[in-house]
mmCIF file of C-alpha atoms in Angstrom:
data_model
loop_
_atom_site.group_PDB
_atom_site.id
_atom_site.type_symbol
_atom_site.label_atom_id
_atom_site.label_comp_id
_atom_site.label_asym_id
_atom_site.label_seq_id
_atom_site.Cartn_x
_atom_site.Cartn_y
_atom_site.Cartn_z
ATOM 1 C CA MET A 1 24.616 9.333 7.621
ATOM 2 C CA PRO A 2 24.622 7.642 4.191
ATOM 3 C CA SER A 3 22.298 8.869 1.492
ATOM 4 C CA PRO A 4 19.136 6.776 0.900
ATOM 5 C CA ARG A 5 20.526 5.250 -2.281
ATOM 6 C CA ALA A 6 23.816 4.357 -0.588
ATOM 7 C CA SER A 7 22.113 2.564 2.309
ATOM 8 C CA ALA A 8 21.662 -1.198 2.534
ATOM 9 C CA CYS A 9 17.917 -0.855 2.149
ATOM 10 C CA MET A 10 16.216 -1.949 -1.035
ATOM 11 C CA ALA A 11 12.512 -2.129 -1.686
ATOM 12 C CA MET A 12 10.693 -5.096 -3.098
ATOM 13 C CA ILE A 13 7.867 -5.044 -5.576
ATOM 14 C CA LEU A 14 4.394 -6.122 -4.490
ATOM 15 C CA VAL A 15 2.322 -7.628 -7.246
ATOM 16 C CA GLY A 16 -0.805 -9.726 -7.167
ATOM 17 C CA VAL A 17 -4.471 -10.415 -7.103
ATOM 18 C CA VAL A 18 -5.167 -11.017 -3.433
ATOM 19 C CA SER A 19 -2.468 -11.084 -0.796
ATOM 20 C CA GLY A 20 0.752 -12.978 -0.961
ATOM 21 C CA TYR A 21 1.647 -10.377 -3.596
ATOM 22 C CA VAL A 22 2.420 -13.061 -6.131
ATOM 23 C CA THR A 23 -0.029 -15.689 -4.978
ATOM 24 C CA SER A 24 -3.800 -15.835 -4.813
ATOM 25 C CA SER A 25 -4.899 -16.469 -1.246
ATOM 26 C CA THR A 26 -7.593 -14.195 0.163
ATOM 27 C CA LYS A 27 -7.062 -11.723 2.975
ATOM 28 C CA ARG A 28 -8.561 -8.630 4.543
ATOM 29 C CA PRO A 29 -7.380 -5.859 6.840
ATOM 30 C CA MET A 30 -7.863 -6.309 10.574
ATOM 31 C CA THR A 31 -10.055 -3.437 11.709
ATOM 32 C CA SER A 32 -12.056 -1.966 14.566
ATOM 33 C CA LEU A 33 -14.649 0.772 15.101
ATOM 34 C CA ALA A 34 -14.932 3.767 12.761
ATOM 35 C CA THR A 35 -15.553 7.354 13.921
ATOM 36 C CA ALA A 36 -16.346 10.625 12.156
ATOM 37 C CA SER A 37 -13.660 12.943 10.735
ATOM 38 C CA LEU A 38 -13.299 15.965 8.458
ATOM 39 C CA PHE A 39 -12.466 13.993 5.319
ATOM 40 C CA GLY A 40 -14.502 10.864 6.027
ATOM 41 C CA ARG A 41 -14.740 8.326 8.800
ATOM 42 C CA ASP A 42 -11.483 7.635 10.610
ATOM 43 C CA HIS A 43 -11.052 3.888 10.883
ATOM 44 C CA SER A 44 -8.721 2.021 13.214
ATOM 45 C CA SER A 45 -6.892 -0.982 11.768
ATOM 46 C CA LEU A 46 -4.179 -3.316 12.997
ATOM 47 C CA ASN A 47 -2.368 -3.337 9.675
ATOM 48 C CA TRP A 48 -3.659 -0.734 7.160
ATOM 49 C CA CYS A 49 -2.937 3.002 7.122
ATOM 50 C CA GLY A 50 -4.043 5.439 4.424
ATOM 51 C CA ALA A 51 -7.180 6.237 2.443
ATOM 52 C CA VAL A 52 -10.050 4.004 1.351
ATOM 53 C CA GLN A 53 -12.638 5.347 -1.071
ATOM 54 C CA TYR A 54 -15.968 3.565 -1.537
ATOM 55 C CA SER A 55 -17.677 3.466 -4.924
ATOM 56 C CA SER A 56 -18.969 0.899 -7.411
ATOM 57 C CA GLN A 57 -17.376 -0.744 -10.441
ATOM 58 C CA VAL A 58 -13.907 0.540 -9.550
ATOM 59 C CA THR A 59 -11.695 -0.473 -12.456
ATOM 60 C CA PHE A 60 -8.502 1.599 -12.138
ATOM 61 C CA VAL A 61 -6.448 3.075 -9.278
ATOM 62 C CA GLU A 62 -3.157 4.980 -9.490
ATOM 63 C CA GLY A 63 -0.716 6.870 -7.309
ATOM 64 C CA THR A 64 2.876 8.110 -7.095
ATOM 65 C CA TRP A 65 5.193 8.173 -4.084
ATOM 66 C CA THR A 66 8.799 8.354 -2.941
ATOM 67 C CA VAL A 67 9.866 5.067 -1.347
ATOM 68 C CA PRO A 68 10.300 5.952 2.355
ATOM 69 C CA SER A 69 13.312 5.220 4.540
ATOM 70 C CA VAL A 70 12.917 2.903 7.532
ATOM 71 C CA SER A 71 14.593 2.482 10.916
ATOM 72 C CA ILE A 72 14.292 0.437 14.072
ATOM 73 C CA PRO A 73 11.763 1.846 16.579
ATOM 74 C CA ASN A 74 13.070 2.912 19.997
ATOM 75 C CA GLY A 75 13.072 -0.013 22.386
ATOM 76 C CA ASN A 76 12.665 -2.676 19.695
ATOM 77 C CA LEU A 77 15.048 -5.507 18.890
ATOM 78 C CA SER A 78 17.403 -5.143 15.934
ATOM 79 C CA THR A 79 17.051 -8.887 15.329
ATOM 80 C CA ASP A 80 13.304 -8.669 14.699
ATOM 81 C CA GLN A 81 11.995 -9.058 11.151
ATOM 82 C CA TYR A 82 10.268 -5.797 10.157
ATOM 83 C CA TRP A 83 7.722 -5.409 7.358
ATOM 84 C CA PHE A 84 6.444 -2.248 5.646
ATOM 85 C CA TYR A 85 4.509 -2.067 2.363
ATOM 86 C CA GLN A 86 3.129 0.837 0.302
ATOM 87 C CA TRP A 87 0.577 0.161 -2.434
ATOM 88 C CA VAL A 88 -2.532 1.099 -4.381
ATOM 89 C CA GLY A 89 -5.333 -1.385 -4.820
ATOM 90 C CA ILE A 90 -8.911 -2.412 -5.466
ATOM 91 C CA ASP A 91 -11.016 -4.176 -2.799
ATOM 92 C CA GLY A 92 -9.687 -6.175 0.161
ATOM 93 C CA VAL A 93 -12.120 -4.500 2.591
ATOM 94 C CA PHE A 94 -14.589 -6.979 4.161
ATOM 95 C CA PRO A 95 -16.677 -8.591 2.764
ATOM 96 C CA CYS A 96 -14.734 -8.135 -0.505
ATOM 97 C CA GLU A 97 -11.684 -10.160 0.486
ATOM 98 C CA VAL A 98 -10.053 -10.488 -2.919
ATOM 99 C CA LEU A 99 -7.470 -7.716 -3.307
ATOM 100 C CA LEU A 100 -5.794 -6.465 -6.475
ATOM 101 C CA GLN A 101 -2.700 -4.502 -5.430
ATOM 102 C CA GLY A 102 0.643 -3.231 -6.656
ATOM 103 C CA GLY A 103 3.369 -1.345 -4.878
ATOM 104 C CA THR A 104 6.661 -1.368 -3.004
ATOM 105 C CA GLY A 105 7.828 -2.578 0.362
ATOM 106 C CA THR A 106 10.688 -3.470 2.639
ATOM 107 C CA ILE A 107 11.317 -6.586 4.710
ATOM 108 C CA GLY A 108 14.360 -7.241 6.838
ATOM 109 C CA SER A 109 16.297 -7.171 10.053
ATOM 110 C CA ILE A 110 17.822 -3.716 10.355
ATOM 111 C CA PRO A 111 20.384 -2.726 9.127
ATOM 112 C CA LYS A 112 20.144 -5.352 6.384
ATOM 113 C CA TRP A 113 16.879 -4.355 4.754
ATOM 114 C CA SER A 114 16.541 -6.227 1.517
ATOM 115 C CA LEU A 115 14.360 -8.209 -0.888
ATOM 116 C CA VAL A 116 13.503 -7.768 -4.483
ATOM 117 C CA LEU A 117 10.787 -10.149 -5.609
ATOM 118 C CA THR A 118 10.657 -9.066 -9.229
ATOM 119 C CA GLU A 119 13.423 -10.192 -11.556
ATOM 120 C CA ASN A 120 15.487 -7.439 -13.199
ATOM 121 C CA PHE A 121 13.586 -4.640 -11.460
ATOM 122 C CA THR A 122 15.028 -2.823 -8.455
ATOM 123 C CA VAL A 123 13.650 -0.012 -6.316
ATOM 124 C CA HIS A 124 15.759 1.859 -3.758
ATOM 125 C CA VAL A 125 14.737 4.046 -0.855
ATOM 126 C CA GLY A 126 14.315 7.562 -2.225
ATOM 127 C CA ASP A 127 13.190 6.425 -5.677
ATOM 128 C CA VAL A 128 9.960 7.901 -7.019
ATOM 129 C CA VAL A 129 7.548 5.237 -8.250
ATOM 130 C CA TYR A 130 4.263 5.386 -10.150
ATOM 131 C CA VAL A 131 1.931 2.417 -9.692
ATOM 132 C CA SER A 132 -1.425 1.635 -11.275
ATOM 133 C CA VAL A 133 -3.753 -1.336 -10.959
ATOM 134 C CA GLU A 134 -6.580 -2.137 -13.358
ATOM 135 C CA ALA A 135 -9.297 -4.755 -12.967
ATOM 136 C CA THR A 136 -9.627 -6.194 -16.467
ATOM 137 C CA SER A 137 -12.236 -8.674 -15.186
ATOM 138 C CA PRO A 138 -13.434 -9.784 -11.723
ATOM 139 C CA LYS A 139 -10.577 -12.322 -11.637
ATOM 140 C CA THR A 140 -7.810 -10.691 -13.682
ATOM 141 C CA GLY A 141 -5.857 -7.479 -13.529
ATOM 142 C CA THR A 142 -3.017 -5.422 -14.943
ATOM 143 C CA ILE A 143 -0.415 -3.871 -12.654
ATOM 144 C CA CYS A 144 2.036 -1.264 -13.948
ATOM 145 C CA ILE A 145 5.046 -0.187 -11.884
ATOM 146 C CA ASP A 146 7.260 2.632 -13.169
ATOM 147 C CA ASN A 147 10.431 3.667 -11.362
ATOM 148 C CA LEU A 148 10.481 7.317 -12.389
ATOM 149 C CA SER A 149 13.955 7.749 -10.895
ATOM 150 C CA THR A 150 15.596 5.083 -13.075
ATOM 151 C CA GLY A 151 13.267 4.898 -16.070
ATOM 152 C CA GLU A 152 12.559 1.206 -15.467
ATOM 153 C CA SER A 153 9.012 -0.110 -15.802
ATOM 154 C CA GLN A 154 7.245 -3.449 -15.679
ATOM 155 C CA THR A 155 3.723 -4.701 -16.271
ATOM 156 C CA PHE A 156 2.145 -7.730 -14.619
ATOM 157 C CA ASN A 157 -1.076 -9.615 -15.314
ATOM 158 C CA PRO A 158 -2.052 -11.532 -12.162
ATOM 159 C CA VAL A 159 -4.991 -13.947 -11.996
ATOM 160 C CA SER A 160 -7.050 -14.807 -8.900
ATOM 161 C CA GLN A 161 -7.653 -18.487 -8.247
ATOM 162 C CA ASN A 162 -9.738 -17.881 -5.118
ATOM 163 C CA GLY A 163 -12.684 -15.601 -5.700
ATOM 164 C CA SER A 164 -13.655 -12.487 -7.620
ATOM 165 C CA LEU A 165 -13.231 -8.771 -7.112
ATOM 166 C CA CYS A 166 -16.260 -6.776 -5.955
ATOM 167 C CA GLN A 167 -14.740 -3.557 -7.357
ATOM 168 C CA LYS A 168 -16.261 -1.517 -4.521
ATOM 169 C CA THR A 169 -13.233 0.242 -3.001
ATOM 170 C CA ALA A 170 -10.097 2.053 -4.137
ATOM 171 C CA GLU A 171 -7.166 2.177 -1.715
ATOM 172 C CA TRP A 172 -3.920 4.096 -1.168
ATOM 173 C CA ILE A 173 -2.278 2.224 1.697
ATOM 174 C CA ALA A 174 0.770 1.717 3.897
ATOM 175 C CA GLU A 175 0.636 -1.740 5.464
ATOM 176 C CA ASP A 176 2.045 -3.992 8.136
ATOM 177 C CA PRO A 177 1.372 -7.159 6.131
ATOM 178 C CA GLY A 178 0.364 -10.654 7.112
ATOM 179 C CA ILE A 179 -2.637 -12.426 8.600
ATOM 180 C CA THR A 180 -0.976 -11.805 11.969
ATOM 181 C CA VAL A 181 0.808 -8.483 12.334
ATOM 182 C CA GLN A 182 4.590 -8.331 11.913
ATOM 183 C CA PRO A 183 7.018 -6.063 13.808
ATOM 184 C CA PHE A 184 6.569 -2.596 12.316
ATOM 185 C CA PRO A 185 9.474 -0.185 11.678
ATOM 186 C CA SER A 186 9.683 3.546 12.090
ATOM 187 C CA PHE A 187 9.592 5.281 8.702
ATOM 188 C CA SER A 188 9.957 8.675 7.103
ATOM 189 C CA ALA A 189 6.702 10.449 6.285
ATOM 190 C CA PHE A 190 5.903 10.236 2.586
ATOM 191 C CA ASN A 191 3.384 11.699 0.167
ATOM 192 C CA LEU A 192 1.075 9.731 -2.085
ATOM 193 C CA ILE A 193 0.376 12.149 -4.931
ATOM 194 C CA SER A 194 -1.773 12.079 -8.060
ATOM 195 C CA CYS A 195 -4.130 9.669 -6.305
ATOM 196 C CA LYS A 196 -7.011 8.908 -8.613
ATOM 197 C CA ALA A 197 -9.357 6.079 -9.533
ATOM 198 C CA THR A 198 -11.948 5.538 -12.245
ATOM 199 C CA THR A 199 -15.039 3.400 -12.659
ATOM 200 C CA GLY A 200 -16.240 1.317 -15.556
ATOM 201 C CA SER A 201 -18.503 4.178 -16.629
ATOM 202 C CA GLY A 202 -15.597 6.627 -16.720
ATOM 203 C CA SER A 203 -16.408 8.476 -13.494
ATOM 204 C CA VAL A 204 -13.359 9.858 -11.667
ATOM 205 C CA ILE A 205 -12.848 9.001 -7.992
ATOM 206 C CA THR A 206 -10.701 11.344 -5.871
ATOM 207 C CA LEU A 207 -9.798 11.508 -2.187
ATOM 208 C CA ASP A 208 -12.776 13.761 -1.437
ATOM 209 C CA GLY A 209 -14.764 12.072 1.335
ATOM 210 C CA ALA A 210 -12.341 9.158 1.588
ATOM 211 C CA GLU A 211 -12.244 7.081 4.751
ATOM 212 C CA LEU A 212 -8.933 7.631 6.555
ATOM 213 C CA TRP A 213 -7.463 4.557 8.201
ATOM 214 C CA GLU A 214 -4.888 4.655 10.985
ATOM 215 C CA MET A 215 -2.827 1.727 12.261
ATOM 216 C CA ASN A 216 -3.088 0.926 15.976
ATOM 217 C CA GLN A 217 -1.428 -1.997 17.780
ATOM 218 C CA ASN A 218 -1.336 -2.714 21.523
ATOM 219 C CA GLY A 219 -2.810 0.670 22.356
ATOM 220 C CA ARG A 220 -0.266 2.598 20.251
ATOM 221 C CA ARG A 221 -0.817 4.471 17.006
ATOM 222 C CA LEU A 222 1.889 3.399 14.558
ATOM 223 C CA CYS A 223 0.754 5.201 11.407
ATOM 224 C CA HIS A 224 -1.826 7.747 10.315
ATOM 225 C CA ALA A 225 -2.660 9.687 7.157
ATOM 226 C CA GLU A 226 -3.821 13.206 6.335
ATOM 227 C CA VAL A 227 -5.422 14.414 3.110
ATOM 228 C CA ASN A 228 -3.764 17.504 1.608
ATOM 229 C CA SER A 229 -6.030 17.849 -1.435
ATOM 230 C CA ASN A 230 -8.410 15.724 -3.463
ATOM 231 C CA SER A 231 -5.416 13.948 -5.008
ATOM 232 C CA ASP A 232 -2.622 14.131 -2.414
ATOM 233 C CA LEU A 233 -2.181 12.244 0.857
ATOM 234 C CA THR A 234 0.606 12.232 3.459
ATOM 235 C CA VAL A 235 1.351 9.103 5.498
ATOM 236 C CA PHE A 236 2.980 9.763 8.886
ATOM 237 C CA ASN A 237 4.854 7.568 11.327
ATOM 238 C CA GLY A 238 3.010 7.332 14.643
#
């Protein structure tokens, strides 16, 4: 089997205020009923998987992860278009539909996984990336993406044209993107480490008490997360 860097898979960069990753249309996760859990309230979603932390005046969120490998699920078509994103963000949970997010992701028909949306910046499976998002105002933000494996880094300053941030939640998320769900690949479990957020007053937000979201579609769990510490999270396939 080829090494991750030698494979045909490349990750794209997700950047934006609100979905579209470079555009400014509003969106929210598709969710269902929440139940109690050890670390918070487990929440079932059609397209989000990870940790959501509720606060007020969230201004900064950061995290580091290794870009996971992907593969076709058993019984699925190799011609399907599969989508898988990993990101940190502020808001996007109803009723706060504006979402400031930055991260990595893969789109493609296996085995030709490809797409790089950001000019002169490439991320491969197996690369370690650090991503931070900062709300500089309710309608503007700064997104920093550092590829710690290559030494490359870029900063973006997106602007929302359709609404303002509430700054009420911090997120560390794996996603099946889109208003309607896309075919979802199998993926290697990966850790989100050094997960932290801050508020406008300087208070530090950790994963303690975070709401854990799991992705469920058609009666099947596709993705779930477990908290390892107040700053580390593991995202699992299935």
